[in-house]
Amino acid sequence: DTEVTQTPKHLVMGMTNKKSLKCEQHMGHRAMYWYKQKAKKPPELMFVYSYEKLSINESVPSRFSPECPNSSLLNLHLHALQPEDSALYLCASSPADREKAEAFFGQGTRLTVV
Amino acid sequence: AQKITQTQPGMFVQEKEAVTLDCTYDTSDPSYGLFWYKQPSSGEMIFLIYQGSYDQQNATEGRYSLNFQKARKSANLVISASQLGDSAMYFCAMREALHTGTASKLTFGTGTRLQVTL
């Protein structure tokens, strides 16, 4: 199984809503990532979890709150988002401790904030 | 800090022809990994090929090959015998060496949109 599964695929939320994005993998990878991708731009790293601990936070606003409850799951909790946060949110996983660690990506969640 | 540059915003290639997508990088780390990903309109990032900084030979994976010129800091992707299904966005990415035994980040270039024509 080389899949990274993200739910939901599409999400529309108001600026006062609270929602969560979910990501799951069963490849035994101990590194998991959240990326944000705006239209016609490359993915930008938001967070990295390594062995279920947050290892990189790229100065992401606190309205985005990541969580890694176990080695297979990664969540991104959203609260009080702004319209400019509308984007494709990609989850990825990889082995944590090898240089040749290609990241496997999910299909993403297309988020629209209204 | 690392930097990835893709200077071709868009490329056209005829079906069955070969095409080269350019990528240059800049890093002060002697150990790093270079990756190419394909992103169709569906959004998923699909891993294509990997080249390690210490690899002596250029990487190949089926119709994909990587022209790695370390001294010039370039890692161009060559797609042979292009197919209509190759039409997509292509990203070059780099991972610096792991120093602490924990995951490091994958940084992407701006991408090249490839259009395969009949």
PDB file of C-alpha atoms in Angstrom:
ATOM      1  CA  ASP A   1       0.000   0.000   0.000  1.00  0.00           C
ATOM      2  CA  THR A   2       1.714   3.171  -1.192  1.00  0.00           C
ATOM      3  CA  GLU A   3      -1.218   5.465  -0.642  1.00  0.00           C
ATOM      4  CA  VAL A   4      -1.642   8.598   1.367  1.00  0.00           C
ATOM      5  CA  THR A   5      -5.329   9.239   1.888  1.00  0.00           C
ATOM      6  CA  GLN A   6      -6.669  12.708   2.570  1.00  0.00           C
ATOM      7  CA  THR A   7     -10.198  13.637   3.579  1.00  0.00           C
ATOM      8  CA  PRO A   8     -12.192  15.534   2.645  1.00  0.00           C
ATOM      9  CA  LYS A   9     -11.280  16.154  -0.997  1.00  0.00           C
ATOM     10  CA  HIS A  10     -13.134  19.451  -1.032  1.00  0.00           C
ATOM     11  CA  LEU A  11     -14.091  21.758   1.829  1.00  0.00           C
ATOM     12  CA  VAL A  12     -15.911  25.080   1.929  1.00  0.00           C
ATOM     13  CA  MET A  13     -15.898  26.838   5.275  1.00  0.00           C
ATOM     14  CA  GLY A  14     -16.847  30.190   6.713  1.00  0.00           C
ATOM     15  CA  MET A  15     -14.384  32.395   8.515  1.00  0.00           C
ATOM     16  CA  THR A  16     -15.925  31.558  11.895  1.00  0.00           C
ATOM     17  CA  ASN A  17     -16.015  27.797  11.370  1.00  0.00           C
ATOM     18  CA  LYS A  18     -13.796  25.132  12.877  1.00  0.00           C
ATOM     19  CA  LYS A  19     -12.894  22.215  10.644  1.00  0.00           C
ATOM     20  CA  SER A  20     -10.221  19.543  10.396  1.00  0.00           C
ATOM     21  CA  LEU A  21      -8.307  17.998   7.527  1.00  0.00           C
ATOM     22  CA  LYS A  22      -7.278  14.375   7.902  1.00  0.00           C
ATOM     23  CA  CYS A  23      -4.415  12.372   6.436  1.00  0.00           C
ATOM     24  CA  GLU A  24      -3.637   8.667   6.789  1.00  0.00           C
ATOM     25  CA  GLN A  25      -0.834   6.394   5.584  1.00  0.00           C
ATOM     26  CA  HIS A  26       0.036   2.758   6.269  1.00  0.00           C
ATOM     27  CA  MET A  27       3.524   2.598   4.777  1.00  0.00           C
ATOM     28  CA  GLY A  28       5.268   2.721   8.143  1.00  0.00           C
ATOM     29  CA  HIS A  29       6.632   6.169   7.421  1.00  0.00           C
ATOM     30  CA  ARG A  30       7.619   8.107  10.521  1.00  0.00           C
ATOM     31  CA  ALA A  31       7.729  11.540   8.872  1.00  0.00           C
ATOM     32  CA  MET A  32       4.553  13.339   7.844  1.00  0.00           C
ATOM     33  CA  TYR A  33       4.128  16.744   6.260  1.00  0.00           C
ATOM     34  CA  TRP A  34       1.555  19.416   5.544  1.00  0.00           C
ATOM     35  CA  TYR A  35       2.051  21.593   2.475  1.00  0.00           C
ATOM     36  CA  LYS A  36      -0.058  24.498   1.217  1.00  0.00           C
ATOM     37  CA  GLN A  37      -0.275  25.123  -2.517  1.00  0.00           C
ATOM     38  CA  LYS A  38      -1.835  28.205  -4.080  1.00  0.00           C
ATOM     39  CA  ALA A  39      -2.899  28.141  -7.724  1.00  0.00           C
ATOM     40  CA  LYS A  40       0.001  28.114 -10.184  1.00  0.00           C
ATOM     41  CA  LYS A  41       2.544  28.038  -7.340  1.00  0.00           C
ATOM     42  CA  PRO A  42       4.748  25.302  -5.881  1.00  0.00           C
ATOM     43  CA  PRO A  43       3.836  23.592  -2.616  1.00  0.00           C
ATOM     44  CA  GLU A  44       5.024  25.457   0.457  1.00  0.00           C
ATOM     45  CA  LEU A  45       5.933  23.534   3.575  1.00  0.00           C
ATOM     46  CA  MET A  46       3.838  24.236   6.670  1.00  0.00           C
ATOM     47  CA  PHE A  47       4.698  21.520   9.207  1.00  0.00           C
ATOM     48  CA  VAL A  48       6.837  18.417   9.567  1.00  0.00           C
ATOM     49  CA  TYR A  49       6.250  15.670  12.116  1.00  0.00           C
ATOM     50  CA  SER A  50       9.001  13.195  12.841  1.00  0.00           C
ATOM     51  CA  TYR A  51       8.242  10.188  15.055  1.00  0.00           C
ATOM     52  CA  GLU A  52       4.958  11.871  16.023  1.00  0.00           C
ATOM     53  CA  LYS A  53       6.702  15.004  17.254  1.00  0.00           C
ATOM     54  CA  LEU A  54       6.523  18.392  15.559  1.00  0.00           C
ATOM     55  CA  SER A  55      10.004  19.020  14.172  1.00  0.00           C
ATOM     56  CA  ILE A  56       9.459  21.894  11.744  1.00  0.00           C
ATOM     57  CA  ASN A  57       6.935  24.735  11.870  1.00  0.00           C
ATOM     58  CA  GLU A  58       7.459  27.204   9.048  1.00  0.00           C
ATOM     59  CA  SER A  59       6.070  30.170  10.987  1.00  0.00           C
ATOM     60  CA  VAL A  60       2.517  29.177  10.207  1.00  0.00           C
ATOM     61  CA  PRO A  61      -0.260  31.320  11.793  1.00  0.00           C
ATOM     62  CA  SER A  62      -1.848  29.806  14.868  1.00  0.00           C
ATOM     63  CA  ARG A  63      -5.206  29.494  13.110  1.00  0.00           C
ATOM     64  CA  PHE A  64      -3.631  26.324  11.645  1.00  0.00           C
ATOM     65  CA  SER A  65      -3.036  23.697  14.319  1.00  0.00           C
ATOM     66  CA  PRO A  66      -1.429  20.362  13.409  1.00  0.00           C
ATOM     67  CA  GLU A  67      -1.800  17.142  15.333  1.00  0.00           C
ATOM     68  CA  CYS A  68      -0.201  13.727  14.937  1.00  0.00           C
ATOM     69  CA  PRO A  69      -2.147  11.312  17.174  1.00  0.00           C
ATOM     70  CA  ASN A  70      -0.198   8.242  16.009  1.00  0.00           C
ATOM     71  CA  SER A  71       2.312   7.155  13.389  1.00  0.00           C
ATOM     72  CA  SER A  72      -0.379   6.684  10.723  1.00  0.00           C
ATOM     73  CA  LEU A  73      -2.499   9.774  11.182  1.00  0.00           C
ATOM     74  CA  LEU A  74      -1.978  13.485  10.702  1.00  0.00           C
ATOM     75  CA  ASN A  75      -4.603  16.157  11.233  1.00  0.00           C
ATOM     76  CA  LEU A  76      -4.726  19.852  10.486  1.00  0.00           C
ATOM     77  CA  HIS A  77      -7.222  21.776  12.607  1.00  0.00           C
ATOM     78  CA  LEU A  78      -8.538  24.978  11.091  1.00  0.00           C
ATOM     79  CA  HIS A  79     -10.094  27.860  12.995  1.00  0.00           C
ATOM     80  CA  ALA A  80     -10.944  31.447  12.054  1.00  0.00           C
ATOM     81  CA  LEU A  81      -9.394  31.202   8.615  1.00  0.00           C
ATOM     82  CA  GLN A  82      -9.175  34.039   6.131  1.00  0.00           C
ATOM     83  CA  PRO A  83     -10.173  33.975   2.435  1.00  0.00           C
ATOM     84  CA  GLU A  84      -6.468  34.103   1.507  1.00  0.00           C
ATOM     85  CA  ASP A  85      -6.071  30.702   3.171  1.00  0.00           C
ATOM     86  CA  SER A  86      -8.031  29.154   0.312  1.00  0.00           C
ATOM     87  CA  ALA A  87      -5.645  26.681  -1.338  1.00  0.00           C
ATOM     88  CA  LEU A  88      -4.859  23.042  -1.998  1.00  0.00           C
ATOM     89  CA  TYR A  89      -3.574  21.418   1.202  1.00  0.00           C
ATOM     90  CA  LEU A  90      -1.326  18.467   0.570  1.00  0.00           C
ATOM     91  CA  CYS A  91      -0.295  15.825   3.068  1.00  0.00           C
ATOM     92  CA  ALA A  92       2.806  13.723   2.498  1.00  0.00           C
ATOM     93  CA  SER A  93       4.773  11.014   4.250  1.00  0.00           C
ATOM     94  CA  SER A  94       8.276   9.613   3.951  1.00  0.00           C
ATOM     95  CA  PRO A  95      10.822   7.567   5.858  1.00  0.00           C
ATOM     96  CA  ALA A  96      12.176   9.835   8.554  1.00  0.00           C
ATOM     97  CA  ASP A  97      15.846   9.128   8.541  1.00  0.00           C
ATOM     98  CA  ARG A  98      17.107   8.497   5.055  1.00  0.00           C
ATOM     99  CA  GLU A  99      18.428  10.975   2.513  1.00  0.00           C
ATOM    100  CA  LYS A 100      16.709   9.113  -0.317  1.00  0.00           C
ATOM    101  CA  ALA A 101      13.372   9.679   1.271  1.00  0.00           C
ATOM    102  CA  GLU A 102      10.910  10.444  -1.475  1.00  0.00           C
ATOM    103  CA  ALA A 103       7.726  11.871  -0.110  1.00  0.00           C
ATOM    104  CA  PHE A 104       4.459  10.229  -1.086  1.00  0.00           C
ATOM    105  CA  PHE A 105       1.635  12.721  -1.432  1.00  0.00           C
ATOM    106  CA  GLY A 106      -2.094  12.488  -1.044  1.00  0.00           C
ATOM    107  CA  GLN A 107      -4.490  13.979  -3.571  1.00  0.00           C
ATOM    108  CA  GLY A 108      -5.008  17.002  -1.379  1.00  0.00           C
ATOM    109  CA  THR A 109      -7.933  18.887   0.086  1.00  0.00           C
ATOM    110  CA  ARG A 110      -9.148  21.869  -1.929  1.00  0.00           C
ATOM    111  CA  LEU A 111     -10.140  24.394   0.709  1.00  0.00           C
ATOM    112  CA  THR A 112     -12.278  27.442   0.034  1.00  0.00           C
ATOM    113  CA  VAL A 113     -12.791  29.995   2.802  1.00  0.00           C
ATOM    114  CA  VAL A 114     -15.817  32.229   2.324  1.00  0.00           C
TER     115      VAL A 114
ATOM    116  CA  ALA B   1      19.542  28.024   2.608  1.00  0.00           C
ATOM    117  CA  GLN B   2      18.721  25.987  -0.437  1.00  0.00           C
ATOM    118  CA  LYS B   3      17.207  27.247  -3.649  1.00  0.00           C
ATOM    119  CA  ILE B   4      15.689  25.499  -6.644  1.00  0.00           C
ATOM    120  CA  THR B   5      15.266  27.275  -9.984  1.00  0.00           C
ATOM    121  CA  GLN B   6      13.135  26.150 -12.900  1.00  0.00           C
ATOM    122  CA  THR B   7      13.421  28.720 -15.679  1.00  0.00           C
ATOM    123  CA  GLN B   8      10.847  27.272 -18.098  1.00  0.00           C
ATOM    124  CA  PRO B   9       7.302  28.240 -17.075  1.00  0.00           C
ATOM    125  CA  GLY B  10       5.890  26.234 -19.979  1.00  0.00           C
ATOM    126  CA  MET B  11       7.069  23.743 -22.587  1.00  0.00           C
ATOM    127  CA  PHE B  12       5.478  22.115 -25.612  1.00  0.00           C
ATOM    128  CA  VAL B  13       6.539  18.781 -27.088  1.00  0.00           C
ATOM    129  CA  GLN B  14       5.112  16.616 -29.824  1.00  0.00           C
ATOM    130  CA  GLU B  15       3.941  13.141 -28.992  1.00  0.00           C
ATOM    131  CA  LYS B  16       6.741  10.534 -29.223  1.00  0.00           C
ATOM    132  CA  GLU B  17       9.456  13.176 -29.025  1.00  0.00           C
ATOM    133  CA  ALA B  18      11.866  13.677 -26.116  1.00  0.00           C
ATOM    134  CA  VAL B  19      11.830  16.770 -23.929  1.00  0.00           C
ATOM    135  CA  THR B  20      14.203  18.191 -21.306  1.00  0.00           C
ATOM    136  CA  LEU B  21      12.951  20.150 -18.318  1.00  0.00           C
ATOM    137  CA  ASP B  22      15.601  22.295 -16.658  1.00  0.00           C
ATOM    138  CA  CYS B  23      16.405  22.525 -12.964  1.00  0.00           C
ATOM    139  CA  THR B  24      19.289  24.233 -11.213  1.00  0.00           C
ATOM    140  CA  TYR B  25      19.881  24.313  -7.505  1.00  0.00           C
ATOM    141  CA  ASP B  26      22.000  26.001  -4.925  1.00  0.00           C
ATOM    142  CA  THR B  27      23.066  24.544  -1.620  1.00  0.00           C
ATOM    143  CA  SER B  28      26.081  24.705   0.644  1.00  0.00           C
ATOM    144  CA  ASP B  29      25.443  21.224   1.985  1.00  0.00           C
ATOM    145  CA  PRO B  30      27.702  18.542   0.424  1.00  0.00           C
ATOM    146  CA  SER B  31      25.027  15.887   0.836  1.00  0.00           C
ATOM    147  CA  TYR B  32      21.579  16.351  -0.654  1.00  0.00           C
ATOM    148  CA  GLY B  33      18.892  14.640  -2.694  1.00  0.00           C
ATOM    149  CA  LEU B  34      17.145  15.844  -5.823  1.00  0.00           C
ATOM    150  CA  PHE B  35      13.648  14.762  -6.829  1.00  0.00           C
ATOM    151  CA  TRP B  36      11.247  15.288  -9.697  1.00  0.00           C
ATOM    152  CA  TYR B  37       7.494  15.209  -9.220  1.00  0.00           C
ATOM    153  CA  LYS B  38       4.611  15.333 -11.685  1.00  0.00           C
ATOM    154  CA  GLN B  39       1.376  17.087 -10.758  1.00  0.00           C
ATOM    155  CA  PRO B  40      -1.613  16.491 -13.045  1.00  0.00           C
ATOM    156  CA  SER B  41      -4.652  18.741 -12.869  1.00  0.00           C
ATOM    157  CA  SER B  42      -6.116  16.415 -10.228  1.00  0.00           C
ATOM    158  CA  GLY B  43      -3.593  17.834  -7.762  1.00  0.00           C
ATOM    159  CA  GLU B  44      -1.726  14.750  -6.576  1.00  0.00           C
ATOM    160  CA  MET B  45       2.071  14.991  -6.556  1.00  0.00           C
ATOM    161  CA  ILE B  46       3.525  11.888  -8.213  1.00  0.00           C
ATOM    162  CA  PHE B  47       7.150  10.957  -7.522  1.00  0.00           C
ATOM    163  CA  LEU B  48       9.116  10.316 -10.725  1.00  0.00           C
ATOM    164  CA  ILE B  49      12.842  10.026 -10.055  1.00  0.00           C
ATOM    165  CA  TYR B  50      15.561  10.624  -7.458  1.00  0.00           C
ATOM    166  CA  GLN B  51      19.266  11.556  -7.684  1.00  0.00           C
ATOM    167  CA  GLY B  52      21.587  11.595  -4.675  1.00  0.00           C
ATOM    168  CA  SER B  53      24.471  14.035  -4.540  1.00  0.00           C
ATOM    169  CA  TYR B  54      26.995  11.207  -4.222  1.00  0.00           C
ATOM    170  CA  ASP B  55      25.486   9.005  -6.911  1.00  0.00           C
ATOM    171  CA  GLN B  56      28.025   8.365  -9.656  1.00  0.00           C
ATOM    172  CA  GLN B  57      25.531   7.515 -12.357  1.00  0.00           C
ATOM    173  CA  ASN B  58      22.538   9.430 -13.654  1.00  0.00           C
ATOM    174  CA  ALA B  59      19.240   8.071 -12.403  1.00  0.00           C
ATOM    175  CA  THR B  60      16.798   6.428 -14.798  1.00  0.00           C
ATOM    176  CA  GLU B  61      13.229   5.223 -14.283  1.00  0.00           C
ATOM    177  CA  GLY B  62      11.531   3.930 -17.396  1.00  0.00           C
ATOM    178  CA  ARG B  63      11.021   6.858 -19.773  1.00  0.00           C
ATOM    179  CA  TYR B  64      12.425   9.303 -17.228  1.00  0.00           C
ATOM    180  CA  SER B  65      16.103  10.049 -16.822  1.00  0.00           C
ATOM    181  CA  LEU B  66      17.921  12.680 -14.868  1.00  0.00           C
ATOM    182  CA  ASN B  67      20.860  14.545 -16.417  1.00  0.00           C
ATOM    183  CA  PHE B  68      22.846  15.334 -13.265  1.00  0.00           C
ATOM    184  CA  GLN B  69      25.748  17.764 -13.633  1.00  0.00           C
ATOM    185  CA  LYS B  70      27.032  18.325 -10.131  1.00  0.00           C
ATOM    186  CA  ALA B  71      29.661  20.947 -10.951  1.00  0.00           C
ATOM    187  CA  ARG B  72      27.026  23.024 -12.735  1.00  0.00           C
ATOM    188  CA  LYS B  73      24.446  22.297 -10.041  1.00  0.00           C
ATOM    189  CA  SER B  74      21.876  21.163 -12.537  1.00  0.00           C
ATOM    190  CA  ALA B  75      19.476  18.221 -12.483  1.00  0.00           C
ATOM    191  CA  ASN B  76      17.480  18.251 -15.694  1.00  0.00           C
ATOM    192  CA  LEU B  77      14.658  15.789 -16.302  1.00  0.00           C
ATOM    193  CA  VAL B  78      14.539  14.067 -19.673  1.00  0.00           C
ATOM    194  CA  ILE B  79      11.274  12.458 -20.751  1.00  0.00           C
ATOM    195  CA  SER B  80      11.641  10.200 -23.766  1.00  0.00           C
ATOM    196  CA  ALA B  81       8.859   9.182 -26.158  1.00  0.00           C
ATOM    197  CA  SER B  82       6.385  11.715 -24.771  1.00  0.00           C
ATOM    198  CA  GLN B  83       2.762  10.654 -24.364  1.00  0.00           C
ATOM    199  CA  LEU B  84      -0.401  12.734 -24.134  1.00  0.00           C
ATOM    200  CA  GLY B  85      -0.716  11.646 -20.514  1.00  0.00           C
ATOM    201  CA  ASP B  86       2.570  13.356 -19.710  1.00  0.00           C
ATOM    202  CA  SER B  87       0.847  16.740 -19.929  1.00  0.00           C
ATOM    203  CA  ALA B  88       1.109  18.103 -16.395  1.00  0.00           C
ATOM    204  CA  MET B  89       3.072  20.398 -14.091  1.00  0.00           C
ATOM    205  CA  TYR B  90       6.566  19.155 -13.258  1.00  0.00           C
ATOM    206  CA  PHE B  91       8.390  20.185 -10.100  1.00  0.00           C
ATOM    207  CA  CYS B  92      12.037  19.791  -9.221  1.00  0.00           C
ATOM    208  CA  ALA B  93      12.684  19.495  -5.477  1.00  0.00           C
ATOM    209  CA  MET B  94      15.627  19.176  -3.111  1.00  0.00           C
ATOM    210  CA  ARG B  95      16.146  17.683   0.310  1.00  0.00           C
ATOM    211  CA  GLU B  96      19.188  18.643   2.356  1.00  0.00           C
ATOM    212  CA  ALA B  97      21.082  15.988   4.249  1.00  0.00           C
ATOM    213  CA  LEU B  98      19.697  14.872   7.543  1.00  0.00           C
ATOM    214  CA  HIS B  99      21.916  15.990  10.374  1.00  0.00           C
ATOM    215  CA  THR B 100      19.861  15.219  13.429  1.00  0.00           C
ATOM    216  CA  GLY B 101      18.236  11.945  12.452  1.00  0.00           C
ATOM    217  CA  THR B 102      14.882  13.596  11.997  1.00  0.00           C
ATOM    218  CA  ALA B 103      12.924  14.448   8.892  1.00  0.00           C
ATOM    219  CA  SER B 104      14.049  17.368   6.774  1.00  0.00           C
ATOM    220  CA  LYS B 105      12.008  19.424   4.396  1.00  0.00           C
ATOM    221  CA  LEU B 106      11.542  19.029   0.672  1.00  0.00           C
ATOM    222  CA  THR B 107      11.783  22.384  -1.119  1.00  0.00           C
ATOM    223  CA  PHE B 108      10.214  22.810  -4.546  1.00  0.00           C
ATOM    224  CA  GLY B 109      11.035  24.879  -7.601  1.00  0.00           C
ATOM    225  CA  THR B 110       8.369  26.975  -9.320  1.00  0.00           C
ATOM    226  CA  GLY B 111       7.512  24.235 -11.788  1.00  0.00           C
ATOM    227  CA  THR B 112       7.272  23.769 -15.561  1.00  0.00           C
ATOM    228  CA  ARG B 113       3.964  23.123 -17.275  1.00  0.00           C
ATOM    229  CA  LEU B 114       4.448  20.559 -20.041  1.00  0.00           C
ATOM    230  CA  GLN B 115       1.940  20.239 -22.855  1.00  0.00           C
ATOM    231  CA  VAL B 116       2.221  17.237 -25.168  1.00  0.00           C
ATOM    232  CA  THR B 117       0.663  17.793 -28.597  1.00  0.00           C
ATOM    233  CA  LEU B 118      -0.354  15.435 -31.395  1.00  0.00           C
TER     234      LEU B 118
END
